[in-house]
Tab-separated table of C-alpha atoms in Angstrom:
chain	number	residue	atom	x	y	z
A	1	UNK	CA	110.407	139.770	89.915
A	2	UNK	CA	112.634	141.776	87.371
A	3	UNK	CA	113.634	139.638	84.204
A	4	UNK	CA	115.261	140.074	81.039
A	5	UNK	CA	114.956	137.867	77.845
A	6	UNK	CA	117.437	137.825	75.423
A	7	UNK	CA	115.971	135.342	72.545
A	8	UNK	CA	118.583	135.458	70.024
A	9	UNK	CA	121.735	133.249	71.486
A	10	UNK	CA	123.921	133.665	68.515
A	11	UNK	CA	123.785	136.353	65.742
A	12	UNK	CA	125.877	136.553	62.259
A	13	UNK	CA	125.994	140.135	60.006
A	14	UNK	CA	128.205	140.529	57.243
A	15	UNK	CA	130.439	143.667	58.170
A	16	UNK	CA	129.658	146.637	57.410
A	17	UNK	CA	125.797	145.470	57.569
A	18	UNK	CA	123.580	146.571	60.395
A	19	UNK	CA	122.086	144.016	62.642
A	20	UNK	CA	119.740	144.344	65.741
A	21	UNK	CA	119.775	142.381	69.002
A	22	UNK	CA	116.762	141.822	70.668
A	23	UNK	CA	115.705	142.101	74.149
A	24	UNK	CA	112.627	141.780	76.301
A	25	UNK	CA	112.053	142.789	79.941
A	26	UNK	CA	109.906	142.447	82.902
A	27	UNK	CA	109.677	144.862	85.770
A	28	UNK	CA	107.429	146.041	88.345
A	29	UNK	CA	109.243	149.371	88.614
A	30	UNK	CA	108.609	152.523	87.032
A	31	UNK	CA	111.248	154.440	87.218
A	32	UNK	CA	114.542	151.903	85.917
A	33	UNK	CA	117.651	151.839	83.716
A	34	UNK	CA	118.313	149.851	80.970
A	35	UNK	CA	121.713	148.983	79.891
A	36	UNK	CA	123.679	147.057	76.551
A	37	UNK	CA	126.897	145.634	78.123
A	38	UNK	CA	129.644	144.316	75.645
A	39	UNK	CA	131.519	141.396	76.837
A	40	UNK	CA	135.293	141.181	74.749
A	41	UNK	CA	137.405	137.363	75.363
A	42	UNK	CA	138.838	139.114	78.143
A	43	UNK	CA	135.327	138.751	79.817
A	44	UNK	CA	135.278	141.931	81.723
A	45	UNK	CA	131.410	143.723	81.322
A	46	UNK	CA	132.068	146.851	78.904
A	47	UNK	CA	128.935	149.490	78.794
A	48	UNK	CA	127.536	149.910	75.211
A	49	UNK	CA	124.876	152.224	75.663
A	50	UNK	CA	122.344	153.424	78.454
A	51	UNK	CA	118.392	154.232	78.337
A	52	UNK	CA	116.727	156.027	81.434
A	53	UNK	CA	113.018	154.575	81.233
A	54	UNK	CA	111.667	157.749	81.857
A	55	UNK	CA	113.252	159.317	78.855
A	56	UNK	CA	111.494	158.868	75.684
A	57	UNK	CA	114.148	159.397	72.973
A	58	UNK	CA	116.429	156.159	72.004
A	59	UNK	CA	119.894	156.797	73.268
A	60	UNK	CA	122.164	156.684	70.310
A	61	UNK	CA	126.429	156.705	70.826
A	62	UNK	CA	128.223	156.491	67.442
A	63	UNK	CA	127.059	153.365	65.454
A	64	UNK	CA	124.867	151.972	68.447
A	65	UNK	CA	121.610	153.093	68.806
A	66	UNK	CA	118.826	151.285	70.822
A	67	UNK	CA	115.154	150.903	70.131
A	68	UNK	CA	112.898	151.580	73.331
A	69	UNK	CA	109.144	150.291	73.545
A	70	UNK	CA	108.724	150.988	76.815
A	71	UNK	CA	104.707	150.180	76.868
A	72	UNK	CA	105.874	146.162	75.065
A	73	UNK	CA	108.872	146.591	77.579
A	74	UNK	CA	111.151	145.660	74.645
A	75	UNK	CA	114.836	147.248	74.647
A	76	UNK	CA	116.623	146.229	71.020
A	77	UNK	CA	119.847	146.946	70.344
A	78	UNK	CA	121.050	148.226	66.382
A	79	UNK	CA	124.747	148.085	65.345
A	80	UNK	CA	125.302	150.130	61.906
A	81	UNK	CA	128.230	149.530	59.509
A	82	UNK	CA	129.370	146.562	61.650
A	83	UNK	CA	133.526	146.202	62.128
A	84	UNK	CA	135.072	143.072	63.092
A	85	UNK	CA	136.150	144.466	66.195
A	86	UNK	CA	132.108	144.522	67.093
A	87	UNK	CA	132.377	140.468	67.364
A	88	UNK	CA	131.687	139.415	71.216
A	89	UNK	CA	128.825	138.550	73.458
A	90	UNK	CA	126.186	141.209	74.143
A	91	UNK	CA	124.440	141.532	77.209
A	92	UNK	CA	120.865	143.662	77.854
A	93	UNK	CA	120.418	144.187	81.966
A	94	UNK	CA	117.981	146.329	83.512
A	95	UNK	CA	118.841	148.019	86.688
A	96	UNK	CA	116.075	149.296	89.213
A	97	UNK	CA	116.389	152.549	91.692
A	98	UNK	CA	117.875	150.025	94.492
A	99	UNK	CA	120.664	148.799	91.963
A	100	UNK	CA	119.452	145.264	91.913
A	101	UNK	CA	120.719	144.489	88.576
A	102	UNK	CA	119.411	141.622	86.175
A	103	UNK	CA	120.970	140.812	82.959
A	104	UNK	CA	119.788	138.805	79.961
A	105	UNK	CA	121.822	135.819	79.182
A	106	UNK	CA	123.668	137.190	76.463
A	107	UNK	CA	123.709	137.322	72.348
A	108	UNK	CA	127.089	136.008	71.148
A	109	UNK	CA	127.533	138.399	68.216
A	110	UNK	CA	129.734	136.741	64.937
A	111	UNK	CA	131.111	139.288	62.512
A	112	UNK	CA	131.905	138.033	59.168
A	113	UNK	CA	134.303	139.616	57.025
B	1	UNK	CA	120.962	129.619	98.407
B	2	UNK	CA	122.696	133.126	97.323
B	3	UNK	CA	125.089	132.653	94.238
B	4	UNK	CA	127.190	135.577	95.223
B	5	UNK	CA	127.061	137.579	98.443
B	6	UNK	CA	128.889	140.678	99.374
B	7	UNK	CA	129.365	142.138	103.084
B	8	UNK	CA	128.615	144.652	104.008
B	9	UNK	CA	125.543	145.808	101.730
B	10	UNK	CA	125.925	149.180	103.472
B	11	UNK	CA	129.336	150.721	104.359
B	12	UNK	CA	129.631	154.678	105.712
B	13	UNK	CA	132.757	155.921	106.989
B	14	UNK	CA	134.832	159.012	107.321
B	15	UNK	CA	137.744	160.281	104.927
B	16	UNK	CA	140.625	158.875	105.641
B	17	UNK	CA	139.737	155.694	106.892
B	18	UNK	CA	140.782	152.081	105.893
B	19	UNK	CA	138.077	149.592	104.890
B	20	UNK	CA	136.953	146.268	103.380
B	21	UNK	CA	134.624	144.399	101.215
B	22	UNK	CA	133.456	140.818	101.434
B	23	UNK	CA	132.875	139.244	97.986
B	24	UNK	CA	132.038	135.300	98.285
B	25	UNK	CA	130.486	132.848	95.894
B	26	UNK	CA	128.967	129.525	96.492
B	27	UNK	CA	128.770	128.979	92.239
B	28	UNK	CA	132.388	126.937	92.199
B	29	UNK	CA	133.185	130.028	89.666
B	30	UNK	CA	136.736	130.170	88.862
B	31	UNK	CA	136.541	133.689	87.684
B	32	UNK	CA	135.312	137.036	89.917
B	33	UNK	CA	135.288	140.367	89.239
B	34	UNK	CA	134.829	144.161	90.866
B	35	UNK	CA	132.778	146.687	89.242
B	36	UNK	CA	132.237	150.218	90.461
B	37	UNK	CA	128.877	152.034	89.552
B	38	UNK	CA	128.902	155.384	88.736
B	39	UNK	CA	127.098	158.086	89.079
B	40	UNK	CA	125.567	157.300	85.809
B	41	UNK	CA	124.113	153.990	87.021
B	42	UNK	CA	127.064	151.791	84.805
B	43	UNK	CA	129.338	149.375	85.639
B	44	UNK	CA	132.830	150.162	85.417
B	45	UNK	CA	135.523	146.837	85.719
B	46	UNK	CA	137.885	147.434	88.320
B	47	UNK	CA	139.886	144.106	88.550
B	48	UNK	CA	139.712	140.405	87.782
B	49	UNK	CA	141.082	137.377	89.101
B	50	UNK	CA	140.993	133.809	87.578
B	51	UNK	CA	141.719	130.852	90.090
B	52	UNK	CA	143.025	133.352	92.297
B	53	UNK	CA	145.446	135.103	89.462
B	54	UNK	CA	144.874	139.202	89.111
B	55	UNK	CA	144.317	138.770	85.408
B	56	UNK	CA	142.267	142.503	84.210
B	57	UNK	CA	143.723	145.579	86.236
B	58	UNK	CA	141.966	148.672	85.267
B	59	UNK	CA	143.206	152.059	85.478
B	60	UNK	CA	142.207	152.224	89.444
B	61	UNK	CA	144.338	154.393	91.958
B	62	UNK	CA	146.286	151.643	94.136
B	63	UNK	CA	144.477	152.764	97.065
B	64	UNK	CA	142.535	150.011	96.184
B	65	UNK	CA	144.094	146.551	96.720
B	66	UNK	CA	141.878	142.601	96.023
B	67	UNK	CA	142.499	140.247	97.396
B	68	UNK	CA	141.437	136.655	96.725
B	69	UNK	CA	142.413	134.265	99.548
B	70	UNK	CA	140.594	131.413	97.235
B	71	UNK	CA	138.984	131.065	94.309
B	72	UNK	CA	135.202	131.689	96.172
B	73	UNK	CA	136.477	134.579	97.410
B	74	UNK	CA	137.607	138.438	96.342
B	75	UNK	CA	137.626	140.955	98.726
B	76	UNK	CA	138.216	144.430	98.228
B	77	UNK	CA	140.126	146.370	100.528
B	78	UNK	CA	140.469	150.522	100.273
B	79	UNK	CA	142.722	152.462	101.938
B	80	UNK	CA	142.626	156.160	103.183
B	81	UNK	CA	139.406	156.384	101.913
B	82	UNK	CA	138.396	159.977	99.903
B	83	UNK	CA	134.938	161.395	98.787
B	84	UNK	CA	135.175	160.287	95.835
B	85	UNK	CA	135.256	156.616	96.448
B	86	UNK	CA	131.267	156.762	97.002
B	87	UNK	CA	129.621	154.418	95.089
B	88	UNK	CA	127.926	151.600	94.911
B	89	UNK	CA	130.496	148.306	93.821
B	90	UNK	CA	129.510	145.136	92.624
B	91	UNK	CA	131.183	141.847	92.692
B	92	UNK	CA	130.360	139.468	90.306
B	93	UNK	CA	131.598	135.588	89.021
B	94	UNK	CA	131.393	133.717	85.907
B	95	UNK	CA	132.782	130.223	84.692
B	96	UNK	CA	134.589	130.528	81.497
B	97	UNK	CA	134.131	128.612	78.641
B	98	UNK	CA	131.211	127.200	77.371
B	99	UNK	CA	128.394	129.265	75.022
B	100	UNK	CA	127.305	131.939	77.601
B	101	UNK	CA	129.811	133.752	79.336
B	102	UNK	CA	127.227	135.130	81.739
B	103	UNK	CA	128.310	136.638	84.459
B	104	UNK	CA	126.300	136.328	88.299
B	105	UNK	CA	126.657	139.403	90.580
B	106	UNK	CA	126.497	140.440	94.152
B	107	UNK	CA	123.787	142.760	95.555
B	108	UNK	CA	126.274	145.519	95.470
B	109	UNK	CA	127.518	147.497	98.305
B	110	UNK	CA	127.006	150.801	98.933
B	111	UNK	CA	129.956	152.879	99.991
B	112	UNK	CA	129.251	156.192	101.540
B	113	UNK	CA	132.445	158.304	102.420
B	114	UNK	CA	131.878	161.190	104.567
């Protein structure tokens, strides 16, 4: 069975600091996508950043990069120079080559000014 | 017990034609969504209802028309269908309020437009 462990339910960084989310997963697949989905008030699931398994290098899109372990299956998530607009709940899921999707029940992120 | 079901998982059909997806969950959620997948593997929203009330409306060509007869339920109807609407599109539900907003999706259904 696929699962994903978020362990941190609620974060704090001071802006402008960096902070890293956590995230551990489980999966009998070899060949899977991970995923950090941002979720605003509005609640709709916004894409953060994407990691193909079999692709070594962390993915890395502005001030969000992601540390991949692949061998400790650990998928961590680093926000540098945090801005109050960062603030929501983060979500890790891990998608496998049939699209069954499983995500992590969320970090809610607090940015404080 | 499945949380959230979608019918059909599989859909192919020719260009042109008219066609609809089942979304139903058993959760008592008063909040469901659409998502398509692209080719890229993410989820993009699509729409939102709450209690039956459109609420997000993403930048979607109006082809594409939900419909949410009750709360449990958001189908997804597509007219004159076009290549491009291959994909693979998720439903999903979530209960607001509370600490988690976590949201529960469907198995997805695959779309193949010929």
């Amino acid at each position: 069975a696929q699962t994903v462990t978020q362990s941190q339910p609620e974060m704090s960084v001071q802006e402008a600091e960096t902070v890293t989310l956590s995230c551990t997963y489980d999966t009998s697949e070899s060949d899977y996508y991970l995923f950090w989905y941002k979720q605003p008030p509005s609640r709709q699931m916004i894409l953060v950043i994407r990691q193909e398994a079999y692709k070594q290098q962390n993915a890395t899109e502005n001030r969000f990069s992601v540390n991949f372990q692949k061998a400790a299956k650990s998928f961590s998530l680093k926000i540098s120079d945090s801005q109050l607009g960062d603030a929501a709940m983060y979500f890790c899921a891990c998608m496998n080559r049939d699209d069954k999707i499983i995500f992590g029940k969320g970090t809610r992120l607090h940015i404080l000014p | 017990d499945t949380a959230v079901s979608q019918t059909p998982k599989y859909l192919v059909t020719q260009m042109g034609n008219d066609k609809s997806i089942k979304c139903e969950q058993n959760l008592g959620h008063d909040t469901m969504y659409w998502y398509k997948q692209d080719s890229k593997k993410f989820l993009k929203i699509m729409f939102s209802y709450n209690n039956k009330e459109l609420i997000i409306n993403e930048t979607v060509p109006n082809r594409f028309s939900p419909k949410s007869p009750d709360k449990a339920h958001l189908n997804l109807h597509i007219n004159s269908l076009e290549l491009g609407d291959s994909a693979v599109y998720f439903c999903a539900s979530s209960q607001p309020g509370g600490v988690y907003n976590e949201q529960f999706f469907g198995p997805g259904t695959r779309l193949t437009v010929l």
